[in-house]
Amino acid sequence: MSEENRRLTEVIARLYGGQIPRLGLDGSASPPRPVSPLSGKKRSRESMETANSCDANSNRHQGGDADHAESFAADDGTCRRIKVSRVCRRIDPSDTSLVVKDGYQWRKYGQKVTRDNPSPRAYFRCAFAPSCPVKKKVQRSAEDSSLLVATYEGEHNHPHPSPRAGELRRRRGGPVASFRAPFPLNFLGPDHSRLDLHQERGTRCTWFKGGHPPPPPDLKKVCRKVASPDFRTALVEQMASALTSDPKFTGALAAAILHKLPEF
DNA sequence: CGCCTTTGACCGGCGC
DNA sequence: GCGCCGGTCAAAGGCG
C-alpha cells in the first residue's frame, strides 16, 4: 500500500510539476477561471501537502510585507485542479484579528487550533458571491508570530471588487454605503476651485468654485479637471500634507519603519 | 431585526 | 476498530 502511495505521489508530481505559474502579489495576473468546487467536505492530506510545498519559499522572504506563492492541488485523482496560493503578511504581533485584507469580502465560518501551531487557524469563505468556491485559511506563522499566513483555495468566479468597494459594502441593507476617510476629502485644484468629496451619505461629490454653493455639477468637466496633471499634482501634495500632519499617521509610520529595521 | 462572529459539536479521512 | 486530527456545521450571542 505504501509503495503504491509512493508511486502515485511520483506520478502526481510528474503530472503537475513545472505547471506552477507565478503571479504578482495581488494574484491578478491571470484571469478568473471557473474552478470545480471541492467534492465532499475534505481533501486528501496529500493535496494539502502539495499546496503547502511553497512554505519554505514563503518563509525565506520574511523581510517583505507580503509573499505570494501558488500551487495546484489535484482533487480526487482526476484531472481537475484547485488553485492554491499562499500570501504572507507582516502584522503587529499584538493584533489577534487574523484578518488579511485583499479586497475581497470574506465570511468567517470556523476557527480551530491545530496541532502544529499554537495560534488558532481561521477559516473564511468568499462572501462577495454566494456561489464563489474560494476558501481562505489564515493563521499566524508558528516561527514568527508577527507573520500572518493566508492560504487561498480555488479561484473566484466573479470579478475582483475594487478595494474600496469591499470596504464600503455595508454589513447589511444593500451594497451601497459611505466610508469615513482618515483625512478631509475636499481638495483645492490648481485654479483654487474646490472638489468636495466629503458629502453626506447618498449624495454625489460636487465641485465648488470660490466657496459658493455649487451649481449643478457637470460630470464631464469634473472628470476632465480631475484627470489633468496639474490637479493631480495638487491633489497628491494635499493628501501627503494631510497625512503627514496627522500625528496618528506619523506615529504609525514610525512604528512600522522601526518594526522593519533589523535588530543589532 | 438581520447579519456576522464565536465556539462546541460533529463528520470523515487517516494512521496505528 | 479506535483515536487523532483537520475541516465544517449550526446554534447562540453580539453588534450596528
mmCIF file of C-alpha atoms (C1' of nucleotides) in Angstrom:
data_model
loop_
_atom_site.group_PDB
_atom_site.id
_atom_site.type_symbol
_atom_site.label_atom_id
_atom_site.label_comp_id
_atom_site.label_asym_id
_atom_site.label_seq_id
_atom_site.Cartn_x
_atom_site.Cartn_y
_atom_site.Cartn_z
ATOM 1 C CA MET A 1 0.000 0.000 0.000
ATOM 2 C CA SER A 2 2.690 2.491 0.983
ATOM 3 C CA GLU A 3 4.692 1.515 -2.072
ATOM 4 C CA GLU A 4 1.679 2.250 -4.239
ATOM 5 C CA ASN A 5 1.214 5.539 -2.427
ATOM 6 C CA ARG A 6 4.785 6.437 -3.168
ATOM 7 C CA ARG A 7 4.369 5.600 -6.859
ATOM 8 C CA LEU A 8 1.163 7.623 -7.071
ATOM 9 C CA THR A 9 2.887 10.557 -5.452
ATOM 10 C CA GLU A 10 5.617 10.398 -8.053
ATOM 11 C CA VAL A 11 3.064 10.232 -10.855
ATOM 12 C CA ILE A 12 1.231 13.273 -9.488
ATOM 13 C CA ALA A 13 4.499 15.134 -9.078
ATOM 14 C CA ARG A 14 5.368 14.396 -12.698
ATOM 15 C CA LEU A 15 1.921 15.358 -13.927
ATOM 16 C CA TYR A 16 1.834 18.712 -12.187
ATOM 17 C CA GLY A 17 5.493 19.543 -11.964
ATOM 18 C CA GLY A 18 6.521 22.622 -13.891
ATOM 19 C CA GLN A 19 2.971 23.806 -14.303
ATOM 20 C CA ILE A 20 3.033 26.258 -11.456
ATOM 21 C CA PRO A 21 2.637 29.775 -12.769
ATOM 22 C CA ARG A 22 3.911 32.770 -10.902
ATOM 23 C CA LEU A 23 1.664 35.683 -10.224
ATOM 24 C CA GLY A 24 2.049 39.159 -8.907
ATOM 25 C CA LEU A 25 1.438 39.919 -5.271
ATOM 26 C CA ASP A 26 -2.187 40.715 -5.841
ATOM 27 C CA GLY A 27 -2.796 37.478 -7.729
ATOM 28 C CA SER A 28 -4.389 39.383 -10.560
ATOM 29 C CA ALA A 29 -2.079 38.277 -13.336
ATOM 30 C CA SER A 30 -4.353 35.518 -14.552
ATOM 31 C CA PRO A 31 -7.991 35.974 -15.460
ATOM 32 C CA PRO A 32 -10.533 34.211 -13.281
ATOM 33 C CA ARG A 33 -11.149 30.698 -14.423
ATOM 34 C CA PRO A 34 -14.049 28.518 -13.441
ATOM 35 C CA VAL A 35 -12.967 26.107 -10.788
ATOM 36 C CA SER A 36 -14.665 22.999 -9.665
ATOM 37 C CA PRO A 37 -15.706 23.063 -6.044
ATOM 38 C CA LEU A 38 -14.241 20.632 -3.605
ATOM 39 C CA SER A 39 -16.063 17.389 -3.804
ATOM 40 C CA GLY A 40 -17.189 16.478 -0.348
ATOM 41 C CA LYS A 41 -16.020 18.082 2.828
ATOM 42 C CA LYS A 42 -12.416 17.110 2.669
ATOM 43 C CA ARG A 43 -9.396 16.960 0.501
ATOM 44 C CA SER A 44 -6.682 14.430 0.831
ATOM 45 C CA ARG A 45 -3.741 15.317 3.007
ATOM 46 C CA GLU A 46 -1.531 14.638 0.019
ATOM 47 C CA SER A 47 -3.207 17.527 -1.754
ATOM 48 C CA MET A 48 -2.699 19.743 1.249
ATOM 49 C CA GLU A 49 0.959 18.894 1.327
ATOM 50 C CA THR A 50 1.211 19.779 -2.324
ATOM 51 C CA ALA A 51 -0.457 23.044 -1.522
ATOM 52 C CA ASN A 52 1.929 23.770 1.298
ATOM 53 C CA SER A 53 5.012 22.992 -0.685
ATOM 54 C CA CYS A 54 5.795 26.663 -1.016
ATOM 55 C CA ASP A 55 6.225 27.132 2.726
ATOM 56 C CA ALA A 56 9.957 27.254 2.518
ATOM 57 C CA ASN A 57 9.781 29.886 -0.155
ATOM 58 C CA SER A 58 7.365 31.977 1.794
ATOM 59 C CA ASN A 59 9.380 31.899 4.960
ATOM 60 C CA ARG A 60 12.549 32.745 3.123
ATOM 61 C CA HIS A 61 11.185 36.163 2.298
ATOM 62 C CA GLN A 62 10.088 37.278 5.699
ATOM 63 C CA GLY A 63 11.720 40.620 5.236
ATOM 64 C CA GLY A 64 8.858 41.664 2.979
ATOM 65 C CA ASP A 65 5.355 42.642 3.901
ATOM 66 C CA ALA A 66 3.767 40.016 1.777
ATOM 67 C CA ASP A 67 4.826 36.977 -0.085
ATOM 68 C CA HIS A 68 2.847 35.026 -2.553
ATOM 69 C CA ALA A 69 3.244 31.516 -3.764
ATOM 70 C CA GLU A 70 0.912 29.350 -5.671
ATOM 71 C CA SER A 71 0.282 25.750 -6.443
ATOM 72 C CA PHE A 72 -2.324 23.412 -7.789
ATOM 73 C CA ALA A 73 -3.766 20.554 -5.839
ATOM 74 C CA ALA A 74 -5.221 17.524 -7.557
ATOM 75 C CA ASP A 75 -8.667 16.558 -6.415
ATOM 76 C CA ASP A 76 -9.962 13.021 -6.214
ATOM 77 C CA GLY A 77 -7.277 11.769 -8.526
ATOM 78 C CA THR A 78 -8.966 13.366 -11.514
ATOM 79 C CA CYS A 79 -7.525 15.974 -13.815
ATOM 80 C CA ARG A 80 -9.441 18.747 -12.071
ATOM 81 C CA ARG A 81 -7.131 21.105 -10.251
ATOM 82 C CA ILE A 82 -7.682 23.516 -7.423
ATOM 83 C CA LYS A 83 -5.550 26.602 -7.371
ATOM 84 C CA VAL A 84 -3.894 27.049 -4.008
ATOM 85 C CA SER A 85 -1.927 30.149 -3.205
ATOM 86 C CA ARG A 86 -0.326 31.488 -0.083
ATOM 87 C CA VAL A 87 0.176 35.046 0.994
ATOM 88 C CA CYS A 88 2.292 36.083 3.957
ATOM 89 C CA ARG A 89 1.816 39.433 5.606
ATOM 90 C CA ARG A 90 3.666 41.010 8.455
ATOM 91 C CA ILE A 91 1.363 42.353 11.130
ATOM 92 C CA ASP A 92 1.514 43.756 14.620
ATOM 93 C CA PRO A 93 2.169 40.773 16.945
ATOM 94 C CA SER A 94 -0.458 42.126 19.326
ATOM 95 C CA ASP A 95 -3.050 42.104 16.576
ATOM 96 C CA THR A 96 -5.197 38.998 17.051
ATOM 97 C CA SER A 97 -7.777 39.736 14.388
ATOM 98 C CA LEU A 98 -6.464 37.204 11.813
ATOM 99 C CA VAL A 99 -7.615 39.496 9.019
ATOM 100 C CA VAL A 100 -5.723 39.701 5.728
ATOM 101 C CA LYS A 101 -7.120 42.498 3.597
ATOM 102 C CA ASP A 102 -7.095 41.550 -0.066
ATOM 103 C CA GLY A 103 -10.041 43.476 -1.467
ATOM 104 C CA TYR A 104 -12.434 40.560 -1.329
ATOM 105 C CA GLN A 105 -15.139 40.061 1.229
ATOM 106 C CA TRP A 106 -14.802 37.041 3.466
ATOM 107 C CA ARG A 107 -17.185 35.350 5.815
ATOM 108 C CA LYS A 108 -15.647 33.516 8.695
ATOM 109 C CA TYR A 109 -17.145 30.081 9.261
ATOM 110 C CA GLY A 110 -14.791 28.483 11.691
ATOM 111 C CA GLN A 111 -11.709 28.699 13.846
ATOM 112 C CA LYS A 112 -9.574 25.866 15.049
ATOM 113 C CA VAL A 113 -6.373 25.354 16.961
ATOM 114 C CA THR A 114 -4.188 22.967 15.010
ATOM 115 C CA ARG A 115 -1.631 20.603 16.373
ATOM 116 C CA ASP A 116 1.443 22.046 14.720
ATOM 117 C CA ASN A 117 0.724 25.657 15.638
ATOM 118 C CA PRO A 118 -0.414 27.107 18.982
ATOM 119 C CA SER A 119 -2.168 30.037 17.328
ATOM 120 C CA PRO A 120 -5.679 29.392 16.004
ATOM 121 C CA ARG A 121 -6.428 28.985 12.317
ATOM 122 C CA ALA A 122 -9.409 30.909 10.949
ATOM 123 C CA TYR A 123 -11.497 29.609 8.044
ATOM 124 C CA PHE A 124 -13.124 32.043 5.618
ATOM 125 C CA ARG A 125 -15.426 31.690 2.619
ATOM 126 C CA CYS A 126 -15.800 34.300 -0.095
ATOM 127 C CA ALA A 127 -18.876 36.329 0.816
ATOM 128 C CA PHE A 128 -18.941 38.514 -2.285
ATOM 129 C CA ALA A 129 -20.734 35.908 -4.396
ATOM 130 C CA PRO A 130 -22.662 33.078 -2.748
ATOM 131 C CA SER A 131 -21.587 30.623 -5.424
ATOM 132 C CA CYS A 132 -17.909 31.529 -5.211
ATOM 133 C CA PRO A 133 -15.965 28.400 -4.229
ATOM 134 C CA VAL A 134 -12.923 30.171 -2.852
ATOM 135 C CA LYS A 135 -11.869 29.487 0.711
ATOM 136 C CA LYS A 136 -9.195 31.112 2.779
ATOM 137 C CA LYS A 137 -7.325 29.893 5.826
ATOM 138 C CA VAL A 138 -5.482 32.402 7.956
ATOM 139 C CA GLN A 139 -3.018 31.509 10.671
ATOM 140 C CA ARG A 140 -0.025 33.070 12.320
ATOM 141 C CA SER A 141 3.289 31.535 11.410
ATOM 142 C CA ALA A 142 4.492 29.106 14.051
ATOM 143 C CA GLU A 143 8.022 30.521 13.853
ATOM 144 C CA ASP A 144 7.184 34.199 13.635
ATOM 145 C CA SER A 145 4.034 35.382 15.371
ATOM 146 C CA SER A 146 4.175 38.685 13.525
ATOM 147 C CA LEU A 147 3.745 36.843 10.239
ATOM 148 C CA LEU A 148 0.228 36.076 9.059
ATOM 149 C CA VAL A 149 -0.092 33.273 6.520
ATOM 150 C CA ALA A 150 -3.212 33.216 4.339
ATOM 151 C CA THR A 151 -3.880 30.161 2.201
ATOM 152 C CA TYR A 152 -6.334 30.597 -0.659
ATOM 153 C CA GLU A 153 -8.026 27.564 -2.211
ATOM 154 C CA GLY A 154 -9.778 27.821 -5.551
ATOM 155 C CA GLU A 155 -10.404 30.770 -7.802
ATOM 156 C CA HIS A 156 -13.036 33.474 -7.641
ATOM 157 C CA ASN A 157 -15.796 33.082 -10.233
ATOM 158 C CA HIS A 158 -16.624 36.788 -10.127
ATOM 159 C CA PRO A 159 -14.692 39.954 -10.913
ATOM 160 C CA HIS A 160 -12.401 41.421 -8.295
ATOM 161 C CA PRO A 161 -14.338 44.034 -6.349
ATOM 162 C CA SER A 162 -12.456 47.297 -6.068
ATOM 163 C CA PRO A 163 -10.626 47.546 -2.753
ATOM 164 C CA ARG A 164 -12.791 50.441 -1.683
ATOM 165 C CA ALA A 165 -15.966 48.685 -2.758
ATOM 166 C CA GLY A 166 -15.027 45.859 -0.468
ATOM 167 C CA GLU A 167 -14.642 48.176 2.440
ATOM 168 C CA LEU A 168 -17.657 50.220 1.545
ATOM 169 C CA ARG A 169 -20.067 47.382 1.341
ATOM 170 C CA ARG A 170 -22.330 47.579 4.303
ATOM 171 C CA ARG A 171 -22.789 44.780 6.690
ATOM 172 C CA ARG A 172 -26.453 44.911 5.827
ATOM 173 C CA GLY A 173 -29.018 46.938 3.967
ATOM 174 C CA GLY A 174 -27.615 46.797 0.467
ATOM 175 C CA PRO A 175 -24.384 47.161 -1.396
ATOM 176 C CA VAL A 176 -24.002 50.953 -1.267
ATOM 177 C CA ALA A 177 -22.514 52.740 1.682
ATOM 178 C CA SER A 178 -20.365 55.626 2.706
ATOM 179 C CA PHE A 179 -16.994 55.495 4.362
ATOM 180 C CA ARG A 180 -15.165 57.895 6.621
ATOM 181 C CA ALA A 181 -11.769 58.856 5.279
ATOM 182 C CA PRO A 182 -8.925 59.440 7.729
ATOM 183 C CA PHE A 183 -8.362 62.909 6.252
ATOM 184 C CA PRO A 184 -10.574 65.606 4.733
ATOM 185 C CA LEU A 185 -11.741 64.657 1.274
ATOM 186 C CA ASN A 186 -12.047 68.119 -0.173
ATOM 187 C CA PHE A 187 -9.271 69.417 -2.373
ATOM 188 C CA LEU A 188 -8.247 72.727 -3.848
ATOM 189 C CA GLY A 189 -7.415 72.494 -7.502
ATOM 190 C CA PRO A 190 -4.567 74.488 -9.061
ATOM 191 C CA ASP A 191 -7.052 77.234 -10.011
ATOM 192 C CA HIS A 192 -8.407 77.308 -6.432
ATOM 193 C CA SER A 193 -11.594 75.575 -7.400
ATOM 194 C CA ARG A 194 -12.638 73.025 -4.857
ATOM 195 C CA LEU A 195 -13.611 69.398 -5.225
ATOM 196 C CA ASP A 196 -15.558 68.324 -2.171
ATOM 197 C CA LEU A 197 -15.811 64.576 -1.742
ATOM 198 C CA HIS A 198 -16.796 64.771 1.891
ATOM 199 C CA GLN A 199 -20.515 64.624 1.396
ATOM 200 C CA GLU A 200 -23.344 63.179 3.311
ATOM 201 C CA ARG A 201 -24.352 59.647 2.514
ATOM 202 C CA GLY A 202 -26.265 59.237 -0.702
ATOM 203 C CA THR A 203 -25.121 62.442 -2.380
ATOM 204 C CA ARG A 204 -22.582 62.728 -5.149
ATOM 205 C CA CYS A 205 -19.332 64.618 -4.903
ATOM 206 C CA THR A 206 -19.661 68.196 -6.088
ATOM 207 C CA TRP A 207 -17.467 70.940 -7.421
ATOM 208 C CA PHE A 208 -17.165 74.270 -5.580
ATOM 209 C CA LYS A 209 -15.758 77.385 -7.129
ATOM 210 C CA GLY A 210 -14.777 80.216 -4.829
ATOM 211 C CA GLY A 211 -16.555 78.632 -1.881
ATOM 212 C CA HIS A 212 -20.015 79.423 -3.200
ATOM 213 C CA PRO A 213 -22.870 76.974 -3.229
ATOM 214 C CA PRO A 214 -22.373 74.654 -6.123
ATOM 215 C CA PRO A 215 -24.179 74.839 -9.421
ATOM 216 C CA PRO A 216 -25.375 71.503 -10.741
ATOM 217 C CA PRO A 217 -22.130 69.672 -11.434
ATOM 218 C CA ASP A 218 -21.096 68.939 -14.972
ATOM 219 C CA LEU A 219 -19.694 65.462 -14.500
ATOM 220 C CA LYS A 220 -17.618 65.523 -17.687
ATOM 221 C CA LYS A 221 -15.998 68.782 -16.667
ATOM 222 C CA VAL A 222 -15.240 67.408 -13.226
ATOM 223 C CA CYS A 223 -13.659 64.299 -14.700
ATOM 224 C CA ARG A 224 -11.535 66.339 -17.122
ATOM 225 C CA LYS A 225 -10.372 68.571 -14.323
ATOM 226 C CA VAL A 226 -9.519 65.699 -12.001
ATOM 227 C CA ALA A 227 -7.623 63.968 -14.796
ATOM 228 C CA SER A 228 -5.426 66.999 -15.517
ATOM 229 C CA PRO A 229 -1.769 66.703 -14.407
ATOM 230 C CA ASP A 230 -1.909 69.991 -12.520
ATOM 231 C CA PHE A 231 -4.857 68.928 -10.468
ATOM 232 C CA ARG A 232 -3.388 65.510 -9.767
ATOM 233 C CA THR A 233 -0.132 67.072 -8.572
ATOM 234 C CA ALA A 234 -2.031 69.417 -6.272
ATOM 235 C CA LEU A 235 -4.135 66.521 -5.072
ATOM 236 C CA VAL A 236 -1.121 64.380 -4.209
ATOM 237 C CA GLU A 237 0.539 67.264 -2.386
ATOM 238 C CA GLN A 238 -2.549 67.989 -0.316
ATOM 239 C CA MET A 239 -3.093 64.342 0.511
ATOM 240 C CA ALA A 240 0.540 63.962 1.551
ATOM 241 C CA SER A 241 0.285 67.108 3.600
ATOM 242 C CA ALA A 242 -2.906 65.941 5.289
ATOM 243 C CA LEU A 243 -1.371 62.573 6.101
ATOM 244 C CA THR A 244 1.949 63.839 7.414
ATOM 245 C CA SER A 245 0.284 66.441 9.595
ATOM 246 C CA ASP A 246 -1.721 63.724 11.294
ATOM 247 C CA PRO A 247 0.255 62.657 14.398
ATOM 248 C CA LYS A 248 -1.522 59.302 14.432
ATOM 249 C CA PHE A 249 -0.345 58.564 10.910
ATOM 250 C CA THR A 250 3.253 59.656 11.501
ATOM 251 C CA GLY A 251 3.333 57.650 14.700
ATOM 252 C CA ALA A 252 2.044 54.542 12.967
ATOM 253 C CA LEU A 253 4.512 55.066 10.124
ATOM 254 C CA ALA A 254 7.415 55.426 12.523
ATOM 255 C CA ALA A 255 6.358 52.262 14.343
ATOM 256 C CA ALA A 256 6.107 50.385 11.041
ATOM 257 C CA ILE A 257 9.577 51.523 9.958
ATOM 258 C CA LEU A 258 11.081 50.626 13.330
ATOM 259 C CA HIS A 259 9.464 47.224 13.042
ATOM 260 C CA LYS A 260 11.190 46.640 9.699
ATOM 261 C CA LEU A 261 14.655 47.636 10.907
ATOM 262 C CA PRO A 262 16.906 44.683 11.663
ATOM 263 C CA GLU A 263 17.894 44.284 15.299
ATOM 264 C CA PHE A 264 21.551 44.761 16.128
ATOM 265 C "C1'" DC B 1 -34.081 42.966 13.014
ATOM 266 C "C1'" DG B 2 -30.751 40.807 10.352
ATOM 267 C "C1'" DC B 3 -26.067 39.855 9.538
ATOM 268 C "C1'" DC B 4 -21.728 38.356 11.412
ATOM 269 C "C1'" DT B 5 -18.673 36.076 14.697
ATOM 270 C "C1'" DT B 6 -17.838 32.710 18.079
ATOM 271 C "C1'" DT B 7 -17.364 28.162 19.553
ATOM 272 C "C1'" DG B 8 -18.573 23.497 20.773
ATOM 273 C "C1'" DA B 9 -20.209 19.515 18.288
ATOM 274 C "C1'" DC B 10 -19.929 16.669 14.574
ATOM 275 C "C1'" DC B 11 -18.037 14.328 10.410
ATOM 276 C "C1'" DG B 12 -14.904 11.775 7.743
ATOM 277 C "C1'" DG B 13 -10.090 10.607 6.417
ATOM 278 C "C1'" DC B 14 -6.004 8.641 8.013
ATOM 279 C "C1'" DG B 15 -2.625 6.058 10.791
ATOM 280 C "C1'" DC B 16 -1.850 2.547 14.034
ATOM 281 C "C1'" DG C 1 -11.829 -0.794 15.241
ATOM 282 C "C1'" DC C 2 -10.288 3.093 17.597
ATOM 283 C "C1'" DG C 3 -8.405 7.506 18.342
ATOM 284 C "C1'" DC C 4 -6.493 11.648 16.399
ATOM 285 C "C1'" DC C 5 -6.932 15.496 13.639
ATOM 286 C "C1'" DG C 6 -8.425 18.992 10.273
ATOM 287 C "C1'" DG C 7 -12.402 20.897 8.371
ATOM 288 C "C1'" DT C 8 -17.287 22.178 8.582
ATOM 289 C "C1'" DC C 9 -21.785 22.985 10.672
ATOM 290 C "C1'" DA C 10 -25.012 25.453 13.230
ATOM 291 C "C1'" DA C 11 -26.932 27.483 17.449
ATOM 292 C "C1'" DA C 12 -26.307 31.362 20.303
ATOM 293 C "C1'" DG C 13 -24.942 35.791 21.246
ATOM 294 C "C1'" DG C 14 -23.129 40.350 19.749
ATOM 295 C "C1'" DC C 15 -23.441 44.365 17.183
ATOM 296 C "C1'" DG C 16 -24.952 48.201 14.345
#
